[in-house]
Short mmCIF file of C-alpha atoms and ligand atoms in Angstrom, two decimals:
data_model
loop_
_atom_site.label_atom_id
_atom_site.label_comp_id
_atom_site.label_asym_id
_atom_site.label_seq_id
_atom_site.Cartn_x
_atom_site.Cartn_y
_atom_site.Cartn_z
CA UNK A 5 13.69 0.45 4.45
CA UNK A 6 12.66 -1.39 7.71
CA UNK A 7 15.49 -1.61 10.52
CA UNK A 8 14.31 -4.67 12.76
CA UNK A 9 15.79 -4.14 16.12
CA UNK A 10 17.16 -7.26 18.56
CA UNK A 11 14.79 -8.62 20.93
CA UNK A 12 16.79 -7.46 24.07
CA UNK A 13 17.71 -4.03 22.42
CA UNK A 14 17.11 -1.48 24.70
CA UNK A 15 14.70 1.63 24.76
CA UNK A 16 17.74 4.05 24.79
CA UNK A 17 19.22 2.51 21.48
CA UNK A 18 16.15 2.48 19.38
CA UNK A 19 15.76 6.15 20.61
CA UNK A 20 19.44 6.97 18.99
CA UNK A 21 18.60 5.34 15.82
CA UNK A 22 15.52 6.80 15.60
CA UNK A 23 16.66 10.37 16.48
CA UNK A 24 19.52 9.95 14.02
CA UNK A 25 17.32 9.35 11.39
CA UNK A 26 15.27 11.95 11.92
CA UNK A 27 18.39 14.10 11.85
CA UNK A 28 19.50 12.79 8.59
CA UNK A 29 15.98 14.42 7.58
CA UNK A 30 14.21 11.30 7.04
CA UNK A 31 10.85 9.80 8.22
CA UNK A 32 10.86 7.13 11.04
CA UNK A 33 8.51 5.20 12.42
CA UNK A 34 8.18 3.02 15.33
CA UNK A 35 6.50 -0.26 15.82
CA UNK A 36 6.59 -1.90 19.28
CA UNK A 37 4.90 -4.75 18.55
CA UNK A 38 6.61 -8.19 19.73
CA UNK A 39 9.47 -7.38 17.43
CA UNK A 40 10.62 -3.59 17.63
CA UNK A 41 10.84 -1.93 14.43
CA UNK A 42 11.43 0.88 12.46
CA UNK A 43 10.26 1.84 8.95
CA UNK A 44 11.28 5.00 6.70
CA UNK A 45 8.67 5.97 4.54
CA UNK A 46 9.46 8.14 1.95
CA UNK A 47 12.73 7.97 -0.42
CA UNK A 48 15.53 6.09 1.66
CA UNK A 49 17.59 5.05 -1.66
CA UNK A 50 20.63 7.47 0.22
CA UNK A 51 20.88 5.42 2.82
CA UNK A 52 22.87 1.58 3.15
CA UNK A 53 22.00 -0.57 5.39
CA UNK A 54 25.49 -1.62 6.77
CA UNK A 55 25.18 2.22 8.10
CA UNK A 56 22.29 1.35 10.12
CA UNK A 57 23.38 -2.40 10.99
CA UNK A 58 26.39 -0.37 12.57
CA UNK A 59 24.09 0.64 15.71
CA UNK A 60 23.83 -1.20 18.39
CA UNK A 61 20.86 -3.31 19.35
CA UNK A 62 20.25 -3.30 15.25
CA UNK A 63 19.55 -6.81 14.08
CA UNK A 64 19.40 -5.85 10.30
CA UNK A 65 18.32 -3.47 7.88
CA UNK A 66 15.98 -4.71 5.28
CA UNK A 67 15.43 -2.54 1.50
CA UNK A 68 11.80 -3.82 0.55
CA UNK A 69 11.60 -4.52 -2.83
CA UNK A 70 7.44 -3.10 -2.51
CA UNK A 71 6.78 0.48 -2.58
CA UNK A 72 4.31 -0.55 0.77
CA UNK A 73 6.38 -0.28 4.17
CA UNK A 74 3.79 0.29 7.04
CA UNK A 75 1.68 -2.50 6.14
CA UNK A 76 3.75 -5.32 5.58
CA UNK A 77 5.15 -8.38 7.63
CA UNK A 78 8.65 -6.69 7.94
CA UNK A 79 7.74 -4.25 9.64
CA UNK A 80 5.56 -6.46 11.87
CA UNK A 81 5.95 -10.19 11.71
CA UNK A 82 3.46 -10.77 13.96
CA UNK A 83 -0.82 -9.95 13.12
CA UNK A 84 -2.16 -6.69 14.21
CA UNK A 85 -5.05 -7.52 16.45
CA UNK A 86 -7.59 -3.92 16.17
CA UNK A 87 -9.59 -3.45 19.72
CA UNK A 88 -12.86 -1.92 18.55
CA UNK A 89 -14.18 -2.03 22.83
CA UNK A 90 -14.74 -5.54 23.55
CA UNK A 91 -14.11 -6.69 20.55
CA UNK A 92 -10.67 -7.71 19.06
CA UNK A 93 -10.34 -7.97 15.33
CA UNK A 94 -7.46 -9.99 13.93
CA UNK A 95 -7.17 -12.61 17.01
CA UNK A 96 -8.54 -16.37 17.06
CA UNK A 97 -12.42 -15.59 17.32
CA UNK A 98 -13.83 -14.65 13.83
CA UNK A 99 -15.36 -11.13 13.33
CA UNK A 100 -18.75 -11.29 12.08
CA UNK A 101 -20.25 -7.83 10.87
CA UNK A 102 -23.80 -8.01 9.90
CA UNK A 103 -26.60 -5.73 9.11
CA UNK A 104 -28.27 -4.44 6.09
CA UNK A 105 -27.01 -2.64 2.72
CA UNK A 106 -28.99 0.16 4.04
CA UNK A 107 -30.35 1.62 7.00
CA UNK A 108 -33.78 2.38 5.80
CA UNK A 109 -36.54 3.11 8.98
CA UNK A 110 -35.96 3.07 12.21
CA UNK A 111 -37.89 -0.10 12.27
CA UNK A 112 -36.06 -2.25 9.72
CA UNK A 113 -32.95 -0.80 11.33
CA UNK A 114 -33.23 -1.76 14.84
CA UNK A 115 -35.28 -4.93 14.04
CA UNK A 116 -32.25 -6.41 12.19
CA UNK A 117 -29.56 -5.00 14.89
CA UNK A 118 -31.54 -7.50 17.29
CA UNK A 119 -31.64 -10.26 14.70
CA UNK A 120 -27.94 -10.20 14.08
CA UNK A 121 -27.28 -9.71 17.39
CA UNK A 122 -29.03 -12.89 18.85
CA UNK A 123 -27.14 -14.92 16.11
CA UNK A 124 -23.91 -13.87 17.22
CA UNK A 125 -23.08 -10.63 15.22
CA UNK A 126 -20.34 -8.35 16.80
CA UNK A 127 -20.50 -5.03 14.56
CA UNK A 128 -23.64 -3.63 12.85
CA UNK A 129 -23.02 -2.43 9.51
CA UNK A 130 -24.77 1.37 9.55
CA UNK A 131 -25.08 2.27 5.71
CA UNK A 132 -26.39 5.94 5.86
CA UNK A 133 -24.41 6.87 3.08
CA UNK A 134 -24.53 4.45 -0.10
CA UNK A 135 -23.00 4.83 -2.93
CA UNK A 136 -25.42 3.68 -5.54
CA UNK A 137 -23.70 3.03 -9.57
CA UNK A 138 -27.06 5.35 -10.66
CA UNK A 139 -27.39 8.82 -9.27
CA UNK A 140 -31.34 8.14 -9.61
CA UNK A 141 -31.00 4.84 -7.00
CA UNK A 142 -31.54 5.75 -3.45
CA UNK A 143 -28.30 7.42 -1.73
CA UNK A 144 -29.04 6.96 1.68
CA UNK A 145 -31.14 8.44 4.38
CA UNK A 146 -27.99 10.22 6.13
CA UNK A 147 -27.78 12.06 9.09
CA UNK A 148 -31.94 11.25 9.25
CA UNK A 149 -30.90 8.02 10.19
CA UNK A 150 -28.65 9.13 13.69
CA UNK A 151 -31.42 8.66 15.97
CA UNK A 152 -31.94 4.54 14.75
CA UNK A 153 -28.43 4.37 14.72
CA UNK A 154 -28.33 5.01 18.67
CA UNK A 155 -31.17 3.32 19.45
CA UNK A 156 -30.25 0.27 17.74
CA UNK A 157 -26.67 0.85 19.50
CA UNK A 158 -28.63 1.56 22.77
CA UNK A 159 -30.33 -1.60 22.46
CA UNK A 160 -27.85 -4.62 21.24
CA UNK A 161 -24.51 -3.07 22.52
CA UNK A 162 -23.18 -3.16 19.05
CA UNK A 163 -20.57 -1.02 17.39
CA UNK A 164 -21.39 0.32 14.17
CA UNK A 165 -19.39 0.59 10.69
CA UNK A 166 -20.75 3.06 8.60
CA UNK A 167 -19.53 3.60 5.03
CA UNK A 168 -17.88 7.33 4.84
CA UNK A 169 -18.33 8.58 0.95
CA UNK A 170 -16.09 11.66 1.33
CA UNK A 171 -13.95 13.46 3.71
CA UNK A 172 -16.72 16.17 5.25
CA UNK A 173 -18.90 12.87 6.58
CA UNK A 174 -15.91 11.48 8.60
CA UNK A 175 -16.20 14.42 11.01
CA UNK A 176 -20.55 14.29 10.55
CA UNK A 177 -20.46 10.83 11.80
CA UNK A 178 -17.31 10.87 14.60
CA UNK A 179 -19.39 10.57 17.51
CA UNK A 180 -22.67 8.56 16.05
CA UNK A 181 -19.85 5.51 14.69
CA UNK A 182 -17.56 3.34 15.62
CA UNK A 183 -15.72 2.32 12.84
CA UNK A 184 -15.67 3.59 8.95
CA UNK A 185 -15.65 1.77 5.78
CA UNK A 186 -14.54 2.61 2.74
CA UNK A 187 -16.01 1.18 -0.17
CA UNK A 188 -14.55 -0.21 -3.31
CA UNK A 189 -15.36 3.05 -5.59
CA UNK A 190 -13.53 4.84 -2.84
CA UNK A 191 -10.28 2.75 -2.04
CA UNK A 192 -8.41 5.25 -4.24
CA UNK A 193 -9.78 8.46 -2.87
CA UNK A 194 -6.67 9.45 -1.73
CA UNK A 195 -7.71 12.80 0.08
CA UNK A 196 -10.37 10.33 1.84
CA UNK A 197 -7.79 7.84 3.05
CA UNK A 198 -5.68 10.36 4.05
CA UNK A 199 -8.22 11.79 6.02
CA UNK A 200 -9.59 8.43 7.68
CA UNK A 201 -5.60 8.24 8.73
CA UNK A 202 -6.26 10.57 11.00
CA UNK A 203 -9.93 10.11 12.13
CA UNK A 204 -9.24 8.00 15.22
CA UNK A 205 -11.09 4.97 14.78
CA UNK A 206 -10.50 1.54 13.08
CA UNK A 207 -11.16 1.43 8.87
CA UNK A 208 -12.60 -1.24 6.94
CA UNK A 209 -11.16 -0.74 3.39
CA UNK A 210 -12.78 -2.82 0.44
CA UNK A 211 -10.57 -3.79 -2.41
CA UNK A 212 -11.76 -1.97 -5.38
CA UNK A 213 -13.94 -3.42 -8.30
CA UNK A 214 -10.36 -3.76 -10.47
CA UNK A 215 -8.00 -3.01 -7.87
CA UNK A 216 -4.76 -5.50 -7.46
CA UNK A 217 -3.87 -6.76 -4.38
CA UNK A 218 -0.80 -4.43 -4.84
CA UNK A 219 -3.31 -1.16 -5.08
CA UNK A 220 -5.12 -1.99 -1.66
CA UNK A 221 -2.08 -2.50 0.11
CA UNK A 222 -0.58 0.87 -1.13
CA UNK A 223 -4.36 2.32 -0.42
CA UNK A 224 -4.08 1.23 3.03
CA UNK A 225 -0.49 2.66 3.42
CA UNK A 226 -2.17 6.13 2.87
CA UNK A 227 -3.78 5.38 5.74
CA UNK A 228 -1.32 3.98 7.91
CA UNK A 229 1.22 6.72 7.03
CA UNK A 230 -1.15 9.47 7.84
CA UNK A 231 -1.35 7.87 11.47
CA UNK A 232 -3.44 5.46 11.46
CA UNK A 233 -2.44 1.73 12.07
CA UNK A 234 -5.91 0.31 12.79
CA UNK A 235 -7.21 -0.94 9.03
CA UNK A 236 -8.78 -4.30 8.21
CA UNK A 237 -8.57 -5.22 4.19
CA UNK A 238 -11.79 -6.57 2.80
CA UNK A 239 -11.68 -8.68 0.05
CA UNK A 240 -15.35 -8.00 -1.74
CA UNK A 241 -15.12 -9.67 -5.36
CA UNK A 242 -13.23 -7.84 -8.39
CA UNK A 243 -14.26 -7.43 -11.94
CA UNK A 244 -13.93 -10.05 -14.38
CA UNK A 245 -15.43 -11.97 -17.54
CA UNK A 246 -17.35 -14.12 -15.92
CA UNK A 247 -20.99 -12.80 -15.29
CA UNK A 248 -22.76 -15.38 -13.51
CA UNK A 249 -21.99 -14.04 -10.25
CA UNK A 250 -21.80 -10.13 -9.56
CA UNK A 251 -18.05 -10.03 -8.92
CA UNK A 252 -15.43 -12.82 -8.88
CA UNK A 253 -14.65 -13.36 -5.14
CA UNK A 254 -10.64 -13.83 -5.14
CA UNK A 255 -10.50 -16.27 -2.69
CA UNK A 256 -6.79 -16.46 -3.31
CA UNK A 257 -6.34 -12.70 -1.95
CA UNK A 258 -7.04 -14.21 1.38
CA UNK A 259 -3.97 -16.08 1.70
CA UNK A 260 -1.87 -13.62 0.06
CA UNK A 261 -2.65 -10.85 2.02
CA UNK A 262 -1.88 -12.92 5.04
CA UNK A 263 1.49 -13.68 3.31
CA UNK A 264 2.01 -9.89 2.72
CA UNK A 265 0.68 -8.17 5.62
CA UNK A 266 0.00 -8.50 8.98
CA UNK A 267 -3.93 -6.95 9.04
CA UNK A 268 -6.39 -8.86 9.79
CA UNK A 269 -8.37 -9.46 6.36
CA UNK A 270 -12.23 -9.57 6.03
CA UNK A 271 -14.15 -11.23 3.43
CA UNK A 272 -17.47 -9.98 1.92
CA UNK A 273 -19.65 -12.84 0.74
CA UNK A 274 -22.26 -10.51 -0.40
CA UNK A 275 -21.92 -8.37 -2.75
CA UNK A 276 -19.67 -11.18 -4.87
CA UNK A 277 -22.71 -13.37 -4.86
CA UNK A 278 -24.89 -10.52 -5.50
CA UNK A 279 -27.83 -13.53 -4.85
CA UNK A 280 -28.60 -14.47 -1.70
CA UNK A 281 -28.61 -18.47 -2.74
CA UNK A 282 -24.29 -17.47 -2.97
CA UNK A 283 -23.59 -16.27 -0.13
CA UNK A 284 -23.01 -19.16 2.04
CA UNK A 285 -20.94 -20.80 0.08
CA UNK A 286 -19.01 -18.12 0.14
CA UNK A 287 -18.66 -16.64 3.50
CA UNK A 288 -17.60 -20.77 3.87
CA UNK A 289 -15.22 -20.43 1.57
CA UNK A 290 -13.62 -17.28 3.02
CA UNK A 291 -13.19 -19.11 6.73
CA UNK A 292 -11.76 -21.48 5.22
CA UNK A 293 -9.07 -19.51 3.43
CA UNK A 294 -8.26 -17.85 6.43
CA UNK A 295 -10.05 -14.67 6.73
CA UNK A 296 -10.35 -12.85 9.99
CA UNK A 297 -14.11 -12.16 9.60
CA UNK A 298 -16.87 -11.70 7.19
CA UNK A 299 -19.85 -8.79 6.26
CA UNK A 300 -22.72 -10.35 5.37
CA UNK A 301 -25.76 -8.40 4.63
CA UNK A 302 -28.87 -8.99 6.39
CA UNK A 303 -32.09 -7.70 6.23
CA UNK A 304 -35.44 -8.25 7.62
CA UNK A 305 -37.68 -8.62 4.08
CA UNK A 306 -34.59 -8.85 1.91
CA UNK A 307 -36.89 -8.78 -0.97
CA UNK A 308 -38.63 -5.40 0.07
CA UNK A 309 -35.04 -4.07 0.32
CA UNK A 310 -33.91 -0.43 -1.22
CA UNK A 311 -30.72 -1.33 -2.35
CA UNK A 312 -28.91 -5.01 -2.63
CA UNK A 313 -32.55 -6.88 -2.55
CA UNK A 314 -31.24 -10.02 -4.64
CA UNK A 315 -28.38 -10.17 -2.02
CA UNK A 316 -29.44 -9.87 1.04
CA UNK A 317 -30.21 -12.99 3.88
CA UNK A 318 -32.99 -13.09 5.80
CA UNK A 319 -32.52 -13.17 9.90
CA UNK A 320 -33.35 -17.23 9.42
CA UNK A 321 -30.67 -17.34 7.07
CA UNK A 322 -28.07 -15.79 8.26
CA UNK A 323 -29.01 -17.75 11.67
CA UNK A 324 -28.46 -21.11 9.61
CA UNK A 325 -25.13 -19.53 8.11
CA UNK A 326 -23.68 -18.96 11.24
CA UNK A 327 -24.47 -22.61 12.86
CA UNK A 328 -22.95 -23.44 9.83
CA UNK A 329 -19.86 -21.95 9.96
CA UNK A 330 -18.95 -22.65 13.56
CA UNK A 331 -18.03 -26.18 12.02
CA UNK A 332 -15.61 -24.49 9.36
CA UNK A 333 -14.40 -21.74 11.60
CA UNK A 334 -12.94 -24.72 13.90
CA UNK A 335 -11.70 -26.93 11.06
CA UNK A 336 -9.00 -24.10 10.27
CA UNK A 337 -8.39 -23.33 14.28
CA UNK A 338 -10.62 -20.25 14.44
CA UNK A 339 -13.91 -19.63 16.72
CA UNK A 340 -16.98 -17.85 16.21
C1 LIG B 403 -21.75 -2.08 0.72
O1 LIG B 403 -21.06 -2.56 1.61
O2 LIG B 403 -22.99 -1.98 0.77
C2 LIG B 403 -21.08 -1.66 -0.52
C3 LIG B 403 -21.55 -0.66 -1.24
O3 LIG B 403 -19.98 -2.39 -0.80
P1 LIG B 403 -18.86 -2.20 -1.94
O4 LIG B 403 -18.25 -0.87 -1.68
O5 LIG B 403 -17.95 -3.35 -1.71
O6 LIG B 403 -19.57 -2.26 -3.26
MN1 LIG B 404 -24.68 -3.49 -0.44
#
């Protein structure tokens, strides 16, 4: 249920409504975005909405027909906008995160933070933690890798978005991050997202490998209902027949989302392509559809790499990808 308030409702009215409920032993909570709001979560099936359309200042009560409450556009018409420092995530300059699949050495880390910074990167993907479909791949060179992280931070200015496999490496990481990601294995790790909804900074969450649109929306409700309200959806390519690519990217997710929810949605050309001759045409193909940003993977001898070689763009190439995009980024009102 999601009571939408009138615009000149006043403070002392939403307070009632929202105290009453809590009386009535249910679960409100507040959004003050442009429109002020309130949702239940949890079982409201007791309660009708000409009750609540009784208050003052209440416009109307809505019953959503979709289990998700906290995410979508009736709770908050307008898009959430995330401030990660400078940066704003969701508004009408495009977020570009960049780096590689992996940080490896301190020199292939802070060599690409530079690269991707000079083209225009905002966020430095900080993959310390990877997690690799064979236990015998490489897993990461964790908390070893701390040190790069800073000095690469030290150095370009960039945030970083590190990849958080399980609940212990949220708190390992707080203060060395800037941002977590969650990555399709883990977007239903419930005791994860859960966690992360209380870890008091921004979430990237990937869609998982055969998760519907319906599934990330509910993942990122865990979040957002554990107290977090700061999550960006990433489409990243699902599982189906087709093999010539790694994963099919759903471009049509893009435009759904938007239709559903009111987070900012971020495309992942990469790992979809799974070769780096696919990734432009994809990361084009996501601006176009709308997306609030991309994560491309860069790396500085993509070849050479220790995980994602095929995949990743060289610092020329993701140079050329980003001149090209400007172009596409501005056909659909966006800048970059
Ligand atoms: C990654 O970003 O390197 C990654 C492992 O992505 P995904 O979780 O989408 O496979
Ligand atoms: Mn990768």
């Amino acid at each position: 249920m999601i009571i939408v308030f009138e615009p000149k409702a006043t403070e002392a009215q939403v307070q009632h409504v929202f105290e009453r409920l809590q009386e009535w032993g249910f679960t409100p909570v507040l959004q003050e975005g442009e429109q002020i709001s309130i949702a239940i979560t949890g079982d409201s099936s007791a309660l009708r909405t000409q009750t609540l359309e009784a208050f003052d200042g209440v416009q109307k009560a809505v019953r959503l027909k979709e289990a998700y409450k906290l995410v979508s556009k009736e709770f908050k018409p307008e898009g959430t906008v995330i401030e990660l420092g400078d940066v704003k995530i969701g508004g009408k300059k495009l977020l570009m995160i960049a780096g590689p699949c992996s940080v490896e050495t301190e020199e292939q880390y802070v060599s690409t933070a530079r690269a991707v910074k000079k083209a225009g990167a905002q966020v430095l993907r900080a993959g310390i933690y990877k997690p690799r479909t064979s236990p015998y791949d490489f897993q990461g060179v964790g908390e070893r890798g701390f040190p790069w992280l800073k000095k690469a931070k030290d150095e370009t200015g960039l945030p970083l978005c590190a990849e958080v496999l399980d609940v212990a490496s949220i708190a390992k990481t707080k203060d060395h991050v800037d941002m977590y990601q969650v990555g399709a294995r883990n977007m239903q790790n419930y005791d994860l997202l859960r966690a992360l909804g209380k870890g008091g900074k921004p979430v990237l969450l990937k869609r998982g490998l055969s998760g519907t649109i319906k599934e990330l929306l509910l993942a990122a409700e865990y979040i957002m209902s554990s107290g977090n309200h700061d999550v960006m959806l990433c489409e990243r390519g699902i599982r189906t027949y087709e093999t010539a690519t790694r994963f099919t990217l759903d471009i049509g997710a893009v435009p759904v989302l938007h239709h559903d929810t009111h987070l900012p949605v971020i495309v992942d050309p990469s790992h979809p392509a799974g070769k780096r001759s696919l990734v432009g045409s994809m990361a084009k193909a996501g601006v176009a559809a709308g997306a609030d940003g991309l994560i491309v993977e860069v790396h500085p001898e993509p070849e050479k790499a220790w995980s994602d070689a095929a995949q990743q763009l060289t610092f020329d190439q993701f140079e050329q990808l980003m001149a090209e995009l400007k172009p596409v980024a501005q056909a659909v009102g966006r800048e970059l």
